[in-house]
Amino acid sequence: MTITVDQMKNAMKINDWVSLQESFDKINKQLEKVMRVTESDRVPNLYIKCLVMLEDFLAEALANKEAKKKMSSSNHKALNSMKQKLKKNNKQYEEFINKYRENPESEEERLEEEDETEESDGSGSEFEDPSQLGASTDEEDEAEEPEDGAADGTWEKKLSKKDKLMDREFKKDPSEITWDTVNKKFKEVVAARGRKGTGRFEQVEQLTFLTKVAKTPAQKLEILFSVISAQFDVNPGLSGHMPINVWKKCVQNMLVIVDILVQCPNIVVDDMVEPDENETQKGADYNGTIRVWGNLVAFLERIDNEFFKSLQCIDPHTREYVERLRDEPMFLVLAQNVQEYLERNGDLKSAARVALRRIELIYYKPQEVYDAMRKLAELSEAAGDEDGDEAKAEESRGPSAFVVTPELVSRKSSFPENSRALMDILVSLVYKNGDERTKARSMLCDIYHHALFNEFSIARDLLLMSHLQDNIQLMDVSTQILFNRAMAQVGLCAFRVGLIAEGHGCLSELYSGGRVKELLAQGVSQSRYHEKTPEQERLERRRQMPYHMHINLELLEAVHLICAMLLEVPNMAANSLDSKHKIISRTFRRLLELSERQTFTGPPENVRDHVMAATRALCKGDFQKAFDFINSLDVWKLLRDRENVLEMLKAKIREEALRTYLLTYCSSYDSLSLDQLTKMFDLSDAQTHSIVCKMMINEELHASWDQPTQCIIFHDVEHSRLQALAFQLTEKLSILAESNERAVDARIGGGGLDLPLRRRDNQEYAAGTAAVGGRWQDFNFTQGRQGSAGRTGYGAGGRPLALGQAAGAVYSRDRSGQSRGTGGYSGRSGSGMRGSQMDASARMVSLNRGIRG
């Protein structure tokens, strides 16, 4: 209010009635706040002085007619408006104004002390952060205390501004403060929550003060729940996050709540039943059940969400982000204590929800990061003890708490040495007691964690047995993002253990639409053809993953393109006359075509350039040059077992170079010795013999072995025109049968004709709905190649179907917000699939064209 009065004085000096009018409205609003906060009936003396000053200045302005004529129209209008407002306003304060005019000096002296208090309250109405307020008042106390010490020789303890308001209510002797007094004040503070003009920080401070004067443990518990709710209100927006210091206080309050619940087992927290109004009046000696409204799990989940949002908002390249990550063990300790309390009380369903929150903070951490977190938690315990001493010293500044709560639950983290052991304990609890969504998310986290430890077979089996791929499109967006992340990690795992076809099957759909960032929630992709509304952009930014949880996109792209290269180069060599007849990776083919169109090809710069350069070298049979291009990528330093992966990759490149050479030049040879092949590709005799035999068995290579001379004898096999047409007719009929089967499934949603799912070389299927796609467990995952006639579980091109080849893999939301599932993963033998059943009719129409040709 003092600042507003100074502004009014400045406006008077320049005769600015517009500013005077605004300041007059402002000081009236401030008066309402002061009267409400102090709960006083008397008007502050400063306000009366201000009214007298305005009244005198208005009389002077009206008397000076010459100055009035020179006023601008807006200023003249404001003058007339102020005349009406002041006259109406001063009627209710007429008695105080007359008393002040009679004897202004004595009136000022008599009320000087009260004015100081009220002015401090008025300035406090513009609510500040309590930590800043406390810091400023501490400095004032330090400045004042030496003077008192010099006069009396003793130190006197003074209350800060933030404590004066509540202490005024409870200056009585502790024995005089009753449960009713505290309950009445508590209800008043809670009733003011959300009202206009109520300070959020101030309300937290008032409720925190009430926890100290609570008369029973149940009453303290009830007030603590309201304190946490008020702390959540400090940041009401969805875009920002709770201040970090408030978040830490919130965690400490939750730990105190668990302490009270452990100390008093007869207190039951429940949000389903409205407890009796006088329930919290029952003391610690009451033997019956005391019901208090609250929800531990909901509060814990909100604290976790605020932690997640803070990591989303903070710049990851700053020290602040690293400091924020240090708070993670603090939350894990709280979650562990709450879970143990719920398990002791038999509420296993809620305990499973808490276990999921712990899983989601651990599943993405490799063992090295987990060990670092354990060491950080151990080192921070000493620092935590010091912080606890400071917090206790801060609490002791106010009155001592009536209900003392000992620290019964652990404040120290206890993590098993192996993260896999902790994950097994947590997921077992969720699988037994969780709901469907909780189980699905835990399963995806478990799959991700197994893939992180190179346990591909376990991760694959968990994915196939859970059938998550069948109904993931029906789940919420965050679960779909987690599914995409799990599939990306499984693809990386398959690559690391040398399963190229499976790795490509997992990653191909992620890259089919060019929206990898969006599917993994690691950025917002911009499109020229689709403009997003501001609301859609806000929703997308809200679901982004924090930076430390990102999967490196360069590594992911490198693995996807290398897998595609190792599959596509021999495939292109086998179909050199009709390159479009059988396409495994359309994304790779498109990039290769763009690379070949370039007039001048410079040295490779990014991941794509390196892989395209390696592809050109591999097509020529120069496996060493191809490996050198791949080895020069910087992304390999992100792998833990880099040397083993590169050795595996070099061996795979040699094998595919041998296959490519044989498929390309088989028509130019009558025979070829085994020794020459082993020297050309630096392979052992056994490896070369094994690769060539597989190609012969799978009918990729029409040749036979001459055992005495260790030579390959090539056979020139050409189909007659009748045989070629018969093969075409067989394929067209099988496609027609499967298209009809899919149409029946789409119409009735049943099993239809129960035909086996087929994959043919040059066909594209619609696999957009859950009812249409086959299940992954229907397919084999063994290695080897099969002939073009096809066997169960193998594609016509002779390669085994990769993981995820038959069912939907990557799910996202389309522009209208509806769930959309893309088709099965493209395997070695199949091409990319389109998500529309209408393509089937187009294929049926063209059945006769091949026969006529």
Short mmCIF file of N, CA, C and O in Angstrom, two decimals, residues 432-495:
data_model
loop_
_atom_site.label_atom_id
_atom_site.label_comp_id
_atom_site.label_asym_id
_atom_site.label_seq_id
_atom_site.Cartn_x
_atom_site.Cartn_y
_atom_site.Cartn_z
N LYS A 432 1.31 -60.20 -10.66
CA LYS A 432 0.36 -60.90 -9.79
C LYS A 432 -0.83 -60.03 -9.42
O LYS A 432 -1.96 -60.52 -9.30
N ASN A 433 -0.62 -58.73 -9.21
CA ASN A 433 -1.65 -57.90 -8.60
C ASN A 433 -2.07 -56.67 -9.41
O ASN A 433 -3.00 -55.97 -9.00
N GLY A 434 -1.40 -56.38 -10.51
CA GLY A 434 -1.71 -55.15 -11.25
C GLY A 434 -2.91 -55.29 -12.15
O GLY A 434 -3.37 -56.38 -12.46
N ASP A 435 -3.43 -54.12 -12.61
CA ASP A 435 -4.50 -54.13 -13.60
C ASP A 435 -3.89 -54.30 -14.99
O ASP A 435 -2.67 -54.43 -15.14
N GLU A 436 -4.73 -54.28 -16.03
CA GLU A 436 -4.26 -54.61 -17.38
C GLU A 436 -3.22 -53.60 -17.88
O GLU A 436 -2.19 -53.97 -18.43
N ARG A 437 -3.50 -52.31 -17.69
CA ARG A 437 -2.56 -51.29 -18.17
C ARG A 437 -1.22 -51.38 -17.43
O ARG A 437 -0.15 -51.27 -18.02
N THR A 438 -1.30 -51.57 -16.11
CA THR A 438 -0.07 -51.67 -15.31
C THR A 438 0.76 -52.87 -15.74
O THR A 438 1.98 -52.79 -15.87
N LYS A 439 0.09 -54.00 -15.99
CA LYS A 439 0.81 -55.21 -16.44
C LYS A 439 1.45 -54.97 -17.81
O LYS A 439 2.59 -55.39 -18.04
N ALA A 440 0.70 -54.32 -18.71
CA ALA A 440 1.23 -54.09 -20.07
C ALA A 440 2.48 -53.20 -20.01
O ALA A 440 3.49 -53.50 -20.65
N ARG A 441 2.41 -52.12 -19.24
CA ARG A 441 3.56 -51.22 -19.15
C ARG A 441 4.76 -51.91 -18.48
O ARG A 441 5.91 -51.72 -18.89
N SER A 442 4.48 -52.71 -17.44
CA SER A 442 5.57 -53.43 -16.78
C SER A 442 6.21 -54.43 -17.74
O SER A 442 7.44 -54.59 -17.75
N MET A 443 5.39 -55.11 -18.54
CA MET A 443 5.91 -56.07 -19.50
C MET A 443 6.81 -55.37 -20.53
O MET A 443 7.90 -55.86 -20.85
N LEU A 444 6.39 -54.21 -21.02
CA LEU A 444 7.19 -53.48 -22.00
C LEU A 444 8.51 -53.00 -21.39
O LEU A 444 9.56 -53.06 -22.03
N CYS A 445 8.45 -52.54 -20.13
CA CYS A 445 9.68 -52.13 -19.45
C CYS A 445 10.61 -53.32 -19.25
O CYS A 445 11.84 -53.20 -19.40
N ASP A 446 10.02 -54.48 -18.92
CA ASP A 446 10.81 -55.70 -18.73
C ASP A 446 11.47 -56.12 -20.04
O ASP A 446 12.66 -56.51 -20.06
N ILE A 447 10.74 -56.04 -21.13
CA ILE A 447 11.28 -56.38 -22.45
C ILE A 447 12.43 -55.44 -22.79
O ILE A 447 13.50 -55.88 -23.26
N TYR A 448 12.23 -54.16 -22.56
CA TYR A 448 13.27 -53.15 -22.83
C TYR A 448 14.53 -53.48 -22.03
O TYR A 448 15.66 -53.43 -22.55
N HIS A 449 14.35 -53.81 -20.74
CA HIS A 449 15.50 -54.06 -19.86
C HIS A 449 16.25 -55.32 -20.28
O HIS A 449 17.50 -55.33 -20.28
N HIS A 450 15.52 -56.37 -20.66
CA HIS A 450 16.19 -57.59 -21.14
C HIS A 450 16.97 -57.29 -22.43
O HIS A 450 18.09 -57.78 -22.60
N ALA A 451 16.37 -56.51 -23.32
CA ALA A 451 17.06 -56.17 -24.58
C ALA A 451 18.31 -55.35 -24.31
O ALA A 451 19.32 -55.48 -25.01
N LEU A 452 18.26 -54.52 -23.28
CA LEU A 452 19.41 -53.69 -22.91
C LEU A 452 20.59 -54.56 -22.49
O LEU A 452 21.75 -54.19 -22.68
N PHE A 453 20.29 -55.75 -21.93
CA PHE A 453 21.33 -56.66 -21.47
C PHE A 453 21.65 -57.75 -22.50
O PHE A 453 22.20 -58.80 -22.14
N ASN A 454 21.26 -57.50 -23.77
CA ASN A 454 21.54 -58.42 -24.89
C ASN A 454 20.86 -59.79 -24.72
O ASN A 454 21.33 -60.79 -25.27
N GLU A 455 19.76 -59.83 -23.99
CA GLU A 455 19.01 -61.09 -23.82
C GLU A 455 17.85 -61.09 -24.83
O GLU A 455 16.68 -60.95 -24.47
N PHE A 456 18.21 -61.28 -26.11
CA PHE A 456 17.22 -61.14 -27.17
C PHE A 456 16.15 -62.21 -27.09
O PHE A 456 14.96 -61.93 -27.24
N SER A 457 16.54 -63.44 -26.87
CA SER A 457 15.56 -64.54 -26.89
C SER A 457 14.52 -64.36 -25.79
O SER A 457 13.32 -64.60 -26.01
N ILE A 458 14.95 -63.90 -24.59
CA ILE A 458 13.99 -63.68 -23.49
C ILE A 458 13.05 -62.54 -23.84
O ILE A 458 11.83 -62.63 -23.65
N ALA A 459 13.63 -61.44 -24.35
CA ALA A 459 12.80 -60.28 -24.72
C ALA A 459 11.79 -60.65 -25.79
O ALA A 459 10.61 -60.27 -25.72
N ARG A 460 12.23 -61.42 -26.80
CA ARG A 460 11.33 -61.83 -27.88
C ARG A 460 10.21 -62.72 -27.35
O ARG A 460 9.04 -62.54 -27.69
N ASP A 461 10.56 -63.68 -26.49
CA ASP A 461 9.55 -64.60 -25.96
C ASP A 461 8.52 -63.87 -25.10
O ASP A 461 7.32 -64.16 -25.17
N LEU A 462 8.98 -62.92 -24.29
CA LEU A 462 8.04 -62.13 -23.48
C LEU A 462 7.08 -61.36 -24.37
O LEU A 462 5.88 -61.27 -24.09
N LEU A 463 7.61 -60.80 -25.45
CA LEU A 463 6.77 -60.01 -26.36
C LEU A 463 5.74 -60.89 -27.05
O LEU A 463 4.56 -60.52 -27.18
N LEU A 464 6.14 -62.07 -27.46
CA LEU A 464 5.23 -62.94 -28.20
C LEU A 464 4.19 -63.58 -27.28
O LEU A 464 3.03 -63.72 -27.66
N MET A 465 4.59 -63.94 -26.07
CA MET A 465 3.64 -64.58 -25.15
C MET A 465 2.62 -63.59 -24.61
O MET A 465 1.50 -63.95 -24.30
N SER A 466 3.00 -62.30 -24.52
CA SER A 466 2.07 -61.31 -23.97
C SER A 466 1.03 -60.85 -24.99
O SER A 466 0.00 -60.29 -24.61
N HIS A 467 1.28 -61.07 -26.30
CA HIS A 467 0.37 -60.63 -27.38
C HIS A 467 0.10 -59.13 -27.32
O HIS A 467 -0.98 -58.68 -27.72
N LEU A 468 1.06 -58.36 -26.84
CA LEU A 468 0.85 -56.91 -26.75
C LEU A 468 0.70 -56.29 -28.14
O LEU A 468 0.01 -55.28 -28.29
N GLN A 469 1.35 -56.89 -29.15
CA GLN A 469 1.29 -56.31 -30.49
C GLN A 469 -0.11 -56.38 -31.07
O GLN A 469 -0.43 -55.65 -32.01
N ASP A 470 -0.97 -57.24 -30.51
CA ASP A 470 -2.32 -57.40 -31.08
C ASP A 470 -3.25 -56.26 -30.70
O ASP A 470 -4.16 -55.92 -31.47
N ASN A 471 -3.08 -55.69 -29.51
CA ASN A 471 -4.04 -54.68 -29.07
C ASN A 471 -3.37 -53.41 -28.58
O ASN A 471 -3.97 -52.63 -27.85
N ILE A 472 -2.12 -53.18 -28.97
CA ILE A 472 -1.43 -51.97 -28.51
C ILE A 472 -2.09 -50.71 -29.06
O ILE A 472 -2.07 -49.65 -28.44
N GLN A 473 -2.73 -50.82 -30.24
CA GLN A 473 -3.36 -49.64 -30.82
C GLN A 473 -4.56 -49.17 -30.02
O GLN A 473 -5.04 -48.06 -30.22
N LEU A 474 -5.06 -50.01 -29.11
CA LEU A 474 -6.21 -49.63 -28.29
C LEU A 474 -5.78 -48.97 -26.98
O LEU A 474 -6.63 -48.47 -26.25
N MET A 475 -4.50 -48.93 -26.70
CA MET A 475 -4.00 -48.36 -25.44
C MET A 475 -3.73 -46.87 -25.59
O MET A 475 -3.80 -46.31 -26.69
N ASP A 476 -3.37 -46.25 -24.46
CA ASP A 476 -3.13 -44.81 -24.47
C ASP A 476 -1.82 -44.49 -25.19
O ASP A 476 -0.99 -45.37 -25.42
N VAL A 477 -1.62 -43.22 -25.52
CA VAL A 477 -0.49 -42.80 -26.34
C VAL A 477 0.84 -43.07 -25.64
O VAL A 477 1.81 -43.51 -26.27
N SER A 478 0.93 -42.81 -24.34
CA SER A 478 2.19 -43.01 -23.63
C SER A 478 2.60 -44.48 -23.65
O SER A 478 3.80 -44.80 -23.75
N THR A 479 1.63 -45.40 -23.58
CA THR A 479 1.95 -46.83 -23.66
C THR A 479 2.39 -47.20 -25.07
O THR A 479 3.29 -48.03 -25.25
N GLN A 480 1.79 -46.59 -26.09
CA GLN A 480 2.22 -46.84 -27.47
C GLN A 480 3.66 -46.36 -27.68
O GLN A 480 4.45 -47.02 -28.36
N ILE A 481 4.00 -45.22 -27.07
CA ILE A 481 5.37 -44.71 -27.17
C ILE A 481 6.33 -45.69 -26.49
O ILE A 481 7.41 -45.99 -27.02
N LEU A 482 5.93 -46.21 -25.33
CA LEU A 482 6.76 -47.19 -24.63
C LEU A 482 6.93 -48.45 -25.47
O LEU A 482 8.02 -49.05 -25.50
N PHE A 483 5.88 -48.87 -26.18
CA PHE A 483 5.97 -50.03 -27.08
C PHE A 483 6.98 -49.76 -28.20
O PHE A 483 7.82 -50.62 -28.51
N ASN A 484 6.90 -48.57 -28.80
CA ASN A 484 7.86 -48.23 -29.86
C ASN A 484 9.29 -48.23 -29.34
O ASN A 484 10.21 -48.68 -30.03
N ARG A 485 9.48 -47.70 -28.13
CA ARG A 485 10.82 -47.68 -27.54
C ARG A 485 11.33 -49.11 -27.29
O ARG A 485 12.50 -49.42 -27.53
N ALA A 486 10.43 -49.96 -26.81
CA ALA A 486 10.82 -51.36 -26.56
C ALA A 486 11.20 -52.06 -27.88
O ALA A 486 12.19 -52.79 -27.94
N MET A 487 10.42 -51.82 -28.94
CA MET A 487 10.72 -52.44 -30.23
C MET A 487 12.05 -51.93 -30.78
O MET A 487 12.84 -52.70 -31.36
N ALA A 488 12.34 -50.64 -30.60
CA ALA A 488 13.62 -50.09 -31.05
C ALA A 488 14.78 -50.74 -30.30
O ALA A 488 15.80 -51.10 -30.90
N GLN A 489 14.62 -50.92 -28.99
CA GLN A 489 15.69 -51.53 -28.19
C GLN A 489 15.86 -53.01 -28.53
O GLN A 489 16.99 -53.51 -28.56
N VAL A 490 14.75 -53.71 -28.81
CA VAL A 490 14.85 -55.12 -29.22
C VAL A 490 15.57 -55.22 -30.56
O VAL A 490 16.38 -56.13 -30.79
N GLY A 491 15.31 -54.28 -31.47
CA GLY A 491 16.02 -54.26 -32.75
C GLY A 491 17.51 -54.05 -32.58
O GLY A 491 18.33 -54.73 -33.23
N LEU A 492 17.90 -53.12 -31.69
CA LEU A 492 19.32 -52.90 -31.41
C LEU A 492 19.95 -54.15 -30.79
O LEU A 492 21.09 -54.51 -31.11
N CYS A 493 19.19 -54.79 -29.89
CA CYS A 493 19.68 -56.01 -29.25
C CYS A 493 19.91 -57.12 -30.28
O CYS A 493 20.95 -57.81 -30.25
N ALA A 494 18.96 -57.31 -31.19
CA ALA A 494 19.10 -58.34 -32.23
C ALA A 494 20.34 -58.08 -33.08
O ALA A 494 21.08 -59.01 -33.43
N PHE A 495 20.59 -56.82 -33.39
CA PHE A 495 21.77 -56.47 -34.18
C PHE A 495 23.05 -56.80 -33.42
O PHE A 495 24.00 -57.35 -33.97
#
